[in-house]
Short mmCIF file of C-alpha atoms in Angstrom, two decimals:
data_model
loop_
_atom_site.label_atom_id
_atom_site.label_comp_id
_atom_site.label_asym_id
_atom_site.label_seq_id
_atom_site.Cartn_x
_atom_site.Cartn_y
_atom_site.Cartn_z
CA MET A 1 102.24 64.07 64.89
CA HIS A 2 102.90 67.60 66.13
CA LEU A 3 106.47 68.08 67.36
CA THR A 4 107.86 71.04 69.27
CA GLN A 5 110.91 72.87 67.94
CA HIS A 6 113.03 71.08 70.53
CA GLU A 7 111.67 67.72 69.38
CA GLU A 8 112.35 68.63 65.73
CA ASP A 9 115.91 69.45 66.78
CA LEU A 10 116.27 66.06 68.47
CA LEU A 11 115.08 64.44 65.24
CA GLU A 12 117.85 66.27 63.34
CA SER A 13 120.50 65.81 66.03
CA ASP A 14 124.18 65.26 65.16
CA ASN A 15 124.20 62.68 67.94
CA ASP A 16 123.30 59.43 66.17
CA ALA A 17 121.78 57.85 69.28
CA VAL A 18 119.54 60.84 70.01
CA ARG A 19 118.38 60.98 66.39
CA LYS A 20 117.63 57.23 66.29
CA ALA A 21 115.84 57.37 69.63
CA MET A 22 113.63 60.23 68.44
CA GLU A 23 112.96 58.51 65.11
CA LEU A 24 111.85 55.39 66.95
CA LEU A 25 109.46 57.35 69.18
CA VAL A 26 107.98 59.31 66.27
CA LYS A 27 107.41 56.08 64.32
CA LEU A 28 105.75 54.42 67.30
CA GLY A 29 103.66 57.55 67.85
CA ASP A 30 102.52 57.47 64.22
CA ILE A 31 101.65 53.77 64.44
CA TYR A 32 99.54 54.25 67.57
CA GLY A 33 97.94 57.53 66.55
CA ALA A 34 99.66 59.87 69.05
CA GLU A 35 99.14 63.55 68.23
CA GLU A 36 102.09 64.76 70.26
CA MET A 37 104.89 63.78 72.60
CA ILE A 38 104.70 64.05 76.36
CA GLU A 39 107.62 64.78 78.67
CA ILE A 40 108.44 62.01 81.13
CA GLU A 41 109.89 62.28 84.63
CA SER A 42 111.64 58.92 84.80
CA ALA A 43 112.26 55.73 82.85
CA GLN A 44 112.90 52.10 83.62
CA ALA A 45 114.88 50.05 81.12
CA SER A 46 114.12 46.36 80.60
CA GLY A 47 116.06 43.79 78.59
CA ILE A 48 119.08 43.90 80.91
CA SER A 49 119.80 40.21 81.52
CA TYR A 50 122.18 38.58 79.05
CA LYS A 51 119.98 35.49 79.29
CA SER A 52 117.07 37.55 77.92
CA ILE A 53 118.68 39.76 75.25
CA GLY A 54 121.60 37.61 74.06
CA ASP A 55 124.35 38.82 71.75
CA PRO A 56 122.11 41.08 69.61
CA GLY A 57 121.17 42.96 72.78
CA VAL A 58 124.78 43.32 73.96
CA GLU A 59 125.82 44.66 70.56
CA PHE A 60 122.85 47.01 70.39
CA LEU A 61 123.50 48.52 73.83
CA GLU A 62 127.25 48.87 73.25
CA GLY A 63 126.66 50.42 69.83
CA PHE A 64 124.06 52.80 71.20
CA ALA A 65 126.40 53.88 74.03
CA GLU A 66 129.24 54.43 71.52
CA GLU A 67 127.01 56.61 69.39
CA GLY A 68 126.50 58.92 72.33
CA ALA A 69 123.32 57.68 74.00
CA GLU A 70 122.85 59.38 77.37
CA THR A 71 119.80 59.43 79.59
CA SER A 72 118.09 62.77 80.19
CA VAL A 73 115.78 61.63 83.02
CA PRO A 74 116.42 59.31 85.99
CA THR A 75 116.49 55.81 84.47
CA PHE A 76 116.62 52.63 86.52
CA ALA A 77 117.84 49.27 85.21
CA ASN A 78 115.81 46.06 85.48
CA PRO A 79 117.39 42.90 87.01
CA ALA A 80 120.47 41.34 85.45
CA GLY A 81 121.28 37.68 84.91
CA MET A 82 123.51 37.44 87.97
CA ASP A 83 124.56 39.00 91.27
CA PHE A 84 127.58 41.05 90.19
CA GLU A 85 129.48 40.27 93.38
CA ARG A 86 128.56 36.59 93.87
CA TRP A 87 128.26 35.11 90.37
CA GLU A 88 131.27 32.82 90.78
CA GLU A 89 129.97 31.46 94.07
CA LEU A 90 126.63 30.73 92.37
CA GLY A 91 128.35 28.78 89.60
CA ILE A 92 127.56 31.22 86.78
CA ASP A 93 129.62 30.51 83.67
CA GLU A 94 132.49 32.96 83.01
CA ALA A 95 131.43 33.58 79.40
CA PHE A 96 127.92 34.54 80.62
CA ALA A 97 129.40 36.80 83.29
CA ASP A 98 131.61 38.53 80.74
CA LYS A 99 128.62 39.38 78.50
CA GLN A 100 126.57 40.51 81.51
CA GLN A 101 129.40 42.82 82.60
CA ARG A 102 129.58 44.30 79.09
CA ILE A 103 125.86 45.09 79.36
CA ARG A 104 126.45 46.74 82.76
CA ASP A 105 129.30 48.83 81.33
CA ALA A 106 127.17 50.02 78.40
CA LEU A 107 124.32 50.99 80.76
CA LYS A 108 126.75 52.87 82.99
CA GLU A 109 128.14 54.75 80.00
CA MET A 110 124.60 55.89 79.15
CA GLY A 111 124.07 57.18 82.68
CA ILE A 112 121.51 54.56 83.69
CA VAL A 113 121.24 53.98 87.45
CA LEU A 114 122.66 50.48 88.00
CA SER A 115 119.75 49.53 90.27
CA PHE A 116 119.19 46.10 88.64
CA THR A 117 115.74 45.74 90.15
CA CYS A 118 112.13 45.17 89.08
CA THR A 119 110.95 47.18 92.11
CA PRO A 120 112.53 50.61 91.46
CA TYR A 121 109.76 52.11 93.64
CA LEU A 122 111.39 50.34 96.64
CA ALA A 123 114.88 51.38 95.62
CA GLY A 124 114.84 55.11 95.09
CA ASN A 125 112.52 55.88 92.18
CA LEU A 126 109.00 56.54 93.43
CA PRO A 127 107.06 58.78 91.01
CA ARG A 128 104.31 61.13 92.12
CA ARG A 129 100.65 60.60 91.39
CA GLY A 130 99.78 61.89 87.90
CA GLN A 131 103.36 61.98 86.61
CA HIS A 132 104.09 60.61 83.16
CA VAL A 133 106.89 58.02 83.06
CA ALA A 134 108.17 55.38 80.61
CA TRP A 135 108.63 52.11 82.47
CA ALA A 136 109.21 48.76 80.88
CA GLU A 137 109.14 45.92 83.37
CA SER A 138 105.60 44.58 83.38
CA SER A 139 105.10 44.31 87.16
CA ALA A 140 106.62 47.75 87.78
CA VAL A 141 104.34 49.17 85.09
CA SER A 142 101.31 47.71 86.86
CA PHE A 143 102.43 48.98 90.28
CA VAL A 144 103.22 52.50 89.15
CA ASN A 145 99.96 52.86 87.19
CA SER A 146 97.66 51.20 89.72
CA VAL A 147 99.12 51.80 93.18
CA VAL A 148 101.17 54.98 92.71
CA GLY A 149 98.85 56.61 90.17
CA ALA A 150 101.56 57.67 87.74
CA LYS A 151 101.02 56.98 84.01
CA THR A 152 102.95 54.71 81.70
CA ASN A 153 102.34 52.35 78.81
CA ARG A 154 103.89 48.90 78.82
CA GLU A 155 107.13 49.96 77.14
CA GLY A 156 109.41 47.56 75.32
CA GLY A 157 113.14 47.55 76.12
CA PRO A 158 114.25 49.75 73.19
CA SER A 159 111.33 52.20 73.44
CA ALA A 160 111.90 52.80 77.16
CA LEU A 161 115.56 53.46 76.40
CA ALA A 162 114.62 55.89 73.62
CA ALA A 163 112.29 57.67 76.06
CA ALA A 164 115.08 57.82 78.65
CA ILE A 165 117.42 59.48 76.15
CA THR A 166 114.97 62.02 74.73
CA GLY A 167 112.97 62.59 77.92
CA ARG A 168 109.67 62.03 76.11
CA THR A 169 107.29 59.39 74.86
CA PRO A 170 104.41 59.48 72.37
CA LYS A 171 101.13 60.44 74.07
CA TYR A 172 98.82 57.50 73.52
CA GLY A 173 97.37 54.57 75.48
CA LEU A 174 97.53 54.93 79.26
CA HIS A 175 98.92 58.48 79.07
CA LEU A 176 95.39 59.51 78.06
CA GLU A 177 92.83 59.71 80.89
CA ASP A 178 90.06 58.27 78.68
CA ASN A 179 91.95 55.00 78.44
CA ARG A 180 92.32 54.61 82.21
CA GLN A 181 88.84 53.26 82.96
CA PRO A 182 87.94 49.77 84.25
CA THR A 183 86.90 47.22 81.64
CA TYR A 184 86.07 44.25 83.93
CA ARG A 185 84.59 43.86 87.38
CA ILE A 186 85.89 41.01 89.55
CA ASP A 187 83.77 40.35 92.66
CA VAL A 188 86.08 38.56 95.08
CA GLU A 189 84.18 36.25 97.43
CA ALA A 190 87.18 34.18 98.50
CA ASP A 191 89.11 35.26 101.59
CA ILE A 192 92.30 36.86 100.32
CA GLU A 193 94.67 36.68 103.27
CA SER A 194 98.27 35.96 102.32
CA GLN A 195 100.49 37.60 99.72
CA ALA A 196 100.28 34.31 97.77
CA ASP A 197 96.45 34.63 97.76
CA PHE A 198 96.84 38.03 96.10
CA ALA A 199 99.24 36.45 93.61
CA ALA A 200 96.79 33.61 92.82
CA LEU A 201 93.92 36.09 92.39
CA GLY A 202 96.16 38.01 89.98
CA SER A 203 97.17 35.05 87.85
CA TRP A 204 93.56 33.88 87.54
CA THR A 205 92.43 37.40 86.58
CA GLY A 206 95.24 38.01 84.06
CA ARG A 207 94.33 34.88 82.16
CA LEU A 208 90.69 36.02 82.06
CA VAL A 209 90.99 39.70 81.20
CA GLU A 210 94.15 39.54 79.00
CA ASP A 211 95.02 43.23 78.41
CA GLY A 212 91.89 44.53 80.18
CA LYS A 213 91.69 46.77 83.26
CA PRO A 214 90.01 44.89 86.12
CA TYR A 215 88.17 46.52 89.04
CA PHE A 216 88.15 44.31 92.14
CA THR A 217 85.52 44.44 94.85
CA GLY A 218 85.55 42.46 98.09
CA VAL A 219 89.23 42.84 99.01
CA ASP A 220 89.40 45.57 101.61
CA SER A 221 93.04 45.50 102.58
CA GLY A 222 96.37 45.04 100.90
CA GLY A 223 99.87 46.18 101.73
CA THR A 224 102.61 47.16 99.32
CA ASP A 225 103.84 43.57 99.00
CA ASP A 226 100.33 42.22 98.38
CA LEU A 227 99.72 44.77 95.63
CA LYS A 228 103.13 44.07 94.16
CA ALA A 229 102.25 40.35 93.94
CA LEU A 230 98.76 40.97 92.51
CA GLY A 231 99.94 43.26 89.72
CA ALA A 232 102.97 41.13 88.83
CA ALA A 233 100.80 38.04 88.40
CA MET A 234 98.26 39.80 86.17
CA ALA A 235 101.05 41.16 83.99
CA ALA A 236 102.49 37.65 83.59
CA THR A 237 99.41 35.58 82.74
CA GLY A 238 97.82 38.53 80.93
CA ALA A 239 99.08 41.93 79.84
CA VAL A 240 97.37 43.96 82.55
CA ALA A 241 98.95 47.39 83.02
CA LEU A 242 96.29 49.02 85.23
CA HIS A 243 93.87 47.69 87.81
CA PHE A 244 91.63 49.05 90.57
CA LEU A 245 91.16 47.64 94.06
CA GLU A 246 88.07 49.14 95.66
CA GLY A 247 88.80 50.88 98.95
CA VAL A 248 92.53 50.22 98.65
CA THR A 249 93.89 51.83 95.50
CA THR A 250 90.82 53.75 94.34
CA GLU A 251 87.84 55.72 95.60
CA MET A 252 86.10 55.16 92.27
CA GLU A 253 82.60 53.62 92.17
CA PRO A 254 82.41 50.08 90.76
CA PRO A 255 81.93 50.19 86.98
CA GLU A 256 78.59 49.32 85.42
CA ASN A 257 78.08 47.86 81.96
CA VAL A 258 81.30 45.86 82.06
CA GLU A 259 81.64 42.09 82.21
CA THR A 260 81.40 40.94 85.85
CA VAL A 261 82.79 37.66 87.17
CA THR A 262 83.11 36.14 90.64
CA PHE A 263 86.28 34.78 92.22
CA GLY A 264 85.30 32.35 94.99
CA GLU A 265 87.06 29.84 97.25
CA GLY A 266 86.88 27.23 94.48
CA GLU A 267 88.74 29.45 92.03
CA LEU A 268 91.36 30.25 94.67
CA THR A 269 92.02 26.59 95.44
CA GLU A 270 92.12 25.67 91.76
CA GLU A 271 94.55 28.46 91.01
CA TYR A 272 97.05 27.17 93.59
CA ALA A 273 96.83 23.76 91.89
CA GLU A 274 97.17 25.32 88.44
CA LEU A 275 100.45 26.97 89.43
CA THR A 276 101.93 23.87 91.10
CA THR A 277 103.72 21.08 89.22
CA ALA A 278 106.28 19.91 91.83
CA ASP A 279 106.14 18.81 95.45
CA ASP A 280 109.81 18.44 96.34
CA PRO A 281 111.59 21.65 95.26
CA GLU A 282 115.39 21.86 95.13
CA LEU A 283 115.42 25.65 95.34
CA VAL A 284 113.07 28.01 97.19
CA VAL A 285 113.04 31.55 95.83
CA ILE A 286 111.46 34.53 97.55
CA GLY A 287 111.63 37.85 95.74
CA CYS A 288 109.70 37.94 92.47
CA PRO A 289 109.26 40.86 92.12
CA HIS A 290 112.25 41.83 94.26
CA CYS A 291 111.78 41.69 98.03
CA SER A 292 110.87 44.62 100.22
CA PRO A 293 112.54 45.04 103.64
CA GLU A 294 109.39 43.58 105.28
CA GLU A 295 109.52 40.41 103.20
CA ILE A 296 113.18 39.84 104.07
CA GLN A 297 112.27 40.37 107.71
CA ASP A 298 109.56 37.69 107.38
CA VAL A 299 111.98 35.22 105.83
CA ALA A 300 114.63 35.89 108.46
CA ALA A 301 112.13 35.44 111.29
CA THR A 302 110.94 32.11 109.82
CA VAL A 303 114.40 30.56 109.33
CA GLU A 304 116.16 32.08 112.36
CA GLY A 305 118.11 29.43 114.29
CA LYS A 306 116.99 26.69 111.90
CA SER A 307 118.67 24.77 109.15
CA LEU A 308 117.42 24.66 105.55
CA THR A 309 117.11 21.33 103.75
CA SER A 310 116.96 22.90 100.28
CA ASP A 311 118.66 25.90 98.72
CA LEU A 312 117.03 29.28 99.34
CA TRP A 313 117.48 32.48 97.34
CA VAL A 314 116.09 35.76 98.65
CA CYS A 315 116.27 38.14 95.68
CA THR A 316 116.27 41.90 96.06
CA SER A 317 117.85 45.13 94.87
CA ALA A 318 121.32 46.14 96.01
CA SER A 319 119.76 49.04 97.92
CA VAL A 320 117.36 46.89 99.94
CA LYS A 321 120.10 44.29 100.46
CA THR A 322 122.33 46.94 102.05
CA TRP A 323 119.55 47.54 104.54
CA ALA A 324 119.19 43.79 105.17
CA ASP A 325 122.96 43.51 105.70
CA ARG A 326 122.99 46.35 108.22
CA ASN A 327 120.08 44.94 110.16
CA GLY A 328 121.60 41.49 110.47
CA LEU A 329 118.90 39.84 108.36
CA THR A 330 121.33 38.64 105.70
CA GLU A 331 123.43 37.01 108.40
CA THR A 332 120.40 35.26 109.91
CA ILE A 333 119.23 33.92 106.54
CA GLU A 334 122.72 32.83 105.45
CA ALA A 335 123.39 31.14 108.81
CA ALA A 336 120.39 28.90 108.06
CA GLY A 337 121.88 28.07 104.65
CA GLY A 338 120.05 30.58 102.43
CA LYS A 339 121.45 33.34 100.22
CA VAL A 340 120.38 36.96 99.96
CA LEU A 341 121.17 37.98 96.39
CA ALA A 342 121.18 41.38 94.74
CA ASP A 343 120.80 42.44 91.09
CA THR A 344 119.10 39.29 89.83
CA CYS A 345 116.32 36.74 90.29
CA ASN A 346 115.58 33.13 89.50
CA VAL A 347 113.71 33.95 86.29
CA VAL A 348 116.38 35.98 84.49
CA SER A 349 119.44 34.08 85.78
CA PRO A 350 120.49 30.82 84.10
CA ILE A 351 119.25 28.58 86.97
CA GLU A 352 118.58 25.63 84.66
CA GLU A 353 122.35 25.60 83.98
CA LEU A 354 123.11 25.56 87.71
CA GLY A 355 121.56 22.10 88.00
CA TYR A 356 118.14 23.01 89.40
CA GLU A 357 115.10 21.19 88.00
CA SER A 358 112.42 22.24 90.49
CA SER A 359 111.72 25.51 92.29
CA ALA A 360 109.32 26.76 94.93
CA THR A 361 107.97 30.31 94.92
CA ASP A 362 105.27 32.49 96.45
CA SER A 363 105.16 34.50 93.23
CA ALA A 364 102.53 33.63 90.64
CA LYS A 365 104.61 35.58 88.14
CA ALA A 366 107.64 33.34 88.73
CA ALA A 367 105.41 30.26 88.75
CA THR A 368 104.15 31.30 85.31
CA TYR A 369 107.57 31.93 83.76
CA LEU A 370 109.79 29.28 85.42
CA PRO A 371 108.50 26.23 83.50
CA GLY A 372 109.14 27.80 80.08
CA PHE A 373 112.10 30.15 80.59
CA CYS A 374 113.98 27.95 83.08
CA ASN A 375 112.72 24.37 82.55
CA GLN A 376 111.57 24.16 86.17
CA ASP A 377 108.83 22.16 87.85
CA VAL A 378 107.22 24.55 90.32
CA ALA A 379 105.70 24.49 93.80
CA PHE A 380 103.55 27.57 94.50
CA ASN A 381 102.49 28.47 98.03
CA ASP A 382 102.78 31.21 100.64
CA LYS A 383 106.28 31.81 101.97
CA GLU A 384 105.62 30.55 105.50
CA THR A 385 104.39 27.19 104.18
CA LEU A 386 107.21 26.88 101.65
CA LEU A 387 109.86 27.71 104.23
CA ALA A 388 108.32 25.46 106.88
CA GLU A 389 108.62 22.54 104.45
CA VAL A 390 112.35 23.04 104.00
CA THR A 391 113.53 23.92 107.51
CA GLU A 392 114.43 21.68 110.41
CA MET B 1 93.28 54.67 44.63
CA THR B 2 92.89 53.39 41.07
CA ALA B 3 90.74 50.48 39.97
CA GLU B 4 93.89 48.53 39.13
CA SER B 5 95.49 48.99 42.51
CA THR B 6 92.26 48.18 44.36
CA ASN B 7 92.26 44.94 42.49
CA GLY B 8 95.80 44.49 43.66
CA THR B 9 97.08 42.58 40.67
CA ALA B 10 96.50 44.40 37.38
CA ASP B 11 99.70 46.47 37.54
CA GLY B 12 101.44 44.21 40.05
CA ALA B 13 101.22 46.80 42.84
CA ILE B 14 99.45 46.31 46.16
CA ASP B 15 98.93 49.35 48.38
CA ALA B 16 99.85 49.06 52.07
CA GLU B 17 100.63 51.32 55.04
CA PRO B 18 104.32 52.16 55.57
CA ILE B 19 105.68 51.40 59.05
CA THR B 20 109.35 52.07 58.27
CA GLU B 21 111.24 53.31 55.20
CA GLY B 22 113.29 51.82 52.38
CA ILE B 23 112.92 49.24 49.65
CA GLY B 24 113.53 45.48 49.96
CA ARG B 25 113.23 42.74 47.36
CA GLY B 26 113.11 38.99 47.78
CA GLU B 27 111.14 35.78 47.68
CA VAL B 28 108.04 35.63 49.86
CA LEU B 29 108.16 33.45 52.98
CA ARG B 30 104.73 33.47 54.59
CA SER B 31 103.65 32.34 58.04
CA PRO B 32 99.92 31.87 58.58
CA VAL B 33 100.39 32.43 62.35
CA PRO B 34 102.04 35.13 64.50
CA ILE B 35 105.81 35.07 65.17
CA SER B 36 107.78 35.64 68.37
CA PHE B 37 111.33 36.26 67.21
CA TYR B 38 112.72 35.63 70.69
CA GLY B 39 113.66 31.97 70.91
CA ALA B 40 112.29 31.24 67.43
CA VAL B 41 115.08 32.39 65.11
CA GLU B 42 118.87 31.81 65.23
CA PRO B 43 120.29 35.37 65.28
CA ASP B 44 123.53 34.30 63.52
CA THR B 45 121.94 32.46 60.60
CA GLY B 46 118.30 33.46 60.24
CA GLU B 47 117.21 29.86 60.60
CA PHE B 48 113.73 29.46 62.08
CA ILE B 49 114.02 26.98 64.95
CA GLU B 50 110.76 27.13 66.91
CA ASP B 51 109.44 23.59 67.39
CA GLY B 52 106.21 22.94 65.58
CA HIS B 53 105.96 26.39 63.95
CA PRO B 54 104.92 26.33 60.27
CA LEU B 55 108.24 28.04 59.40
CA GLU B 56 110.44 25.61 61.38
CA GLY B 57 113.52 24.73 59.32
CA GLU B 58 113.10 27.68 56.91
CA ASN B 59 115.63 30.52 56.70
CA ILE B 60 114.28 34.08 56.82
CA ALA B 61 117.52 35.74 55.59
CA GLY B 62 116.87 37.87 52.52
CA LYS B 63 113.23 36.80 52.32
CA VAL B 64 110.16 39.03 52.31
CA LEU B 65 108.70 37.77 55.56
CA VAL B 66 104.90 37.87 55.55
CA PHE B 67 103.02 37.14 58.79
CA PRO B 68 99.91 38.48 60.54
CA ARG B 69 101.57 40.05 63.60
CA GLY B 70 104.27 39.66 66.23
CA LYS B 71 103.71 38.14 69.66
CA GLY B 72 105.60 37.38 72.86
CA SER B 73 108.60 38.93 74.59
CA THR B 74 109.68 42.49 73.87
CA VAL B 75 113.17 41.02 73.48
CA GLY B 76 111.99 40.10 69.96
CA SER B 77 112.88 43.68 68.95
CA TYR B 78 116.53 43.02 69.83
CA VAL B 79 116.53 39.72 67.90
CA LEU B 80 115.17 41.37 64.75
CA TYR B 81 117.75 44.15 65.06
CA GLY B 82 120.50 41.56 65.60
CA LEU B 83 119.44 39.58 62.52
CA ALA B 84 119.62 42.73 60.39
CA ASN B 85 123.01 43.65 61.82
CA ASN B 86 124.36 40.17 61.16
CA GLY B 87 123.25 40.35 57.53
CA CYS B 88 120.69 37.60 57.91
CA GLY B 89 117.54 39.60 58.53
CA PRO B 90 114.52 39.57 56.25
CA ALA B 91 114.72 41.81 53.15
CA ALA B 92 111.35 43.24 54.15
CA ILE B 93 108.33 42.56 56.37
CA VAL B 94 104.63 42.62 55.52
CA ASN B 95 102.08 42.28 58.35
CA GLU B 96 98.35 42.56 58.76
CA GLU B 97 99.05 44.65 61.85
CA THR B 98 102.57 45.58 62.96
CA GLU B 99 102.60 45.73 66.76
CA THR B 100 105.26 47.49 68.81
CA ILE B 101 107.78 44.63 69.11
CA VAL B 102 108.14 44.09 65.37
CA ALA B 103 107.87 47.81 64.59
CA THR B 104 110.69 48.60 67.01
CA GLY B 105 112.92 45.84 65.62
CA ALA B 106 112.26 46.92 62.04
CA ILE B 107 112.98 50.56 62.81
CA LEU B 108 116.24 49.76 64.65
CA GLY B 109 117.31 47.22 62.01
CA GLU B 110 116.28 49.52 59.13
CA ILE B 111 114.10 46.79 57.61
CA PRO B 112 111.44 48.00 55.15
CA CYS B 113 108.09 47.18 56.74
CA LEU B 114 104.47 47.61 55.63
CA ASP B 115 101.16 46.67 57.17
CA SER B 116 97.44 46.65 56.32
CA PRO B 117 97.86 45.60 52.66
CA GLU B 118 94.72 46.03 50.60
CA VAL B 119 94.68 42.29 49.82
CA ALA B 120 94.74 39.31 52.17
CA LEU B 121 98.22 38.10 53.09
CA GLU B 122 97.36 34.71 51.54
CA THR B 123 97.48 36.25 48.08
CA LEU B 124 101.27 36.59 48.51
CA GLU B 125 102.59 33.14 47.73
CA ASP B 126 105.76 31.42 48.88
CA ASP B 127 108.67 31.73 46.43
CA GLU B 128 106.98 34.57 44.53
CA THR B 129 109.45 37.47 44.19
CA VAL B 130 108.17 40.87 45.30
CA GLU B 131 109.57 44.33 45.90
CA VAL B 132 108.41 45.98 49.10
CA ASP B 133 108.60 49.75 48.75
CA ALA B 134 108.01 51.21 52.19
CA ASP B 135 108.64 54.73 50.86
CA ALA B 136 105.80 54.51 48.35
CA GLY B 137 103.61 52.17 50.45
CA GLU B 138 103.50 49.53 47.72
CA ILE B 139 104.24 45.86 47.21
CA ARG B 140 105.21 45.22 43.57
CA ARG B 141 105.09 41.76 42.05
CA GLN B 142 108.16 41.09 39.90
#
């Protein structure tokens, strides 16, 4: 791989962390056939929850920070295993909290923005179209490639961190325009109306196309939250990093000579059933990926003046939560018995240790991960239906 | 490439592609199926704990771990690094294809790692002792 003089210097750096980060990127570049490095404008680090990375992760991050690791581009942190202000109230174990705080301290020492969110694009890091970035959380990767039009591979935790420190990543995969073409065509004949419909379409498609790049026809609208749900689902049941929604995210013509499949009403109905294994959830969670202001508004409007018969978590970033606090939405939701939580979500927090055995969600991503990661039975539906079932 | 090395056995050396650097020696422990380190291996002991996996109950510490490729969560990189740091990582890794999760863990944990050996992985047998030379791109039977 060709390296610039500056990159050669990074590879010979006296700073152990910089040298190791550059070595890692060069090795990955060699493995994947990159001819050069490309400068990135921002990074997003995954592997932040203690539940996910465990003791090896804590020791790695602390060791890396001690060796002098420091970010050179804006770098946002993925969700943690707990709300840093409310963990005791939630019943999180003190030993878990201690390890999670050590992770936070190491990230802070490296200069990472303590955003603790999977939707950095809603919390202060919105790249421009065409920019190269190194993002690691799978749903954020999908959103930034497909909706924003920036370019990133699906980075792993350590490689995104190495990119954050050196400010570059090997130029391969989705950084190359030739690799950003559709590989499947999905003709959608079902009516896709709610955000949960988008999520169900996504989970069905991800299972079908695996790491392919689907081009959807027949869906002519879609807001930020809908697209967030679609991409997150495809990245959970498959490894989709880039998709195209005709008339919404792209002006491209539908691809020819690719496999074409139809998604009809039958598939939509079956997908809801596929994602549902419980009918009496103990915990309703809205916010996978993390809620936008509009979603919190929707929840607040639905539960206003009512009383919840199950627990409710509304998960979001600290920045969006500040907005919800100021606008009285947090108060409305908490008066009904729900909680608006920052920094975390039901997938990466230890909810199975908090006594919950069944969860409801409007996220196909959460519905995919909750059974395995959190031992939960799951009810999947749109948020209005889920909330209507647990309010009186 | 010589006739002997193409054959893969005459001089005990098998050519392969280096992914990382260094030399590791140990008994072969081979999995016929991919491995996700996250949730599958005890980071403090190296014991393989994934229910129903062919390696369940084995210990990977000090072994030359031979498996087709990694799978699953990117957190696997941290587990492999943690195993190496705790002194219970594999002595070396041989894959058909080393994907990014295993490559990253091997680089961070300084574990010698090779892929694309010129012979099928099945020719490396459990309990056979080999030396994996990631500098030379060779697996040497002992």
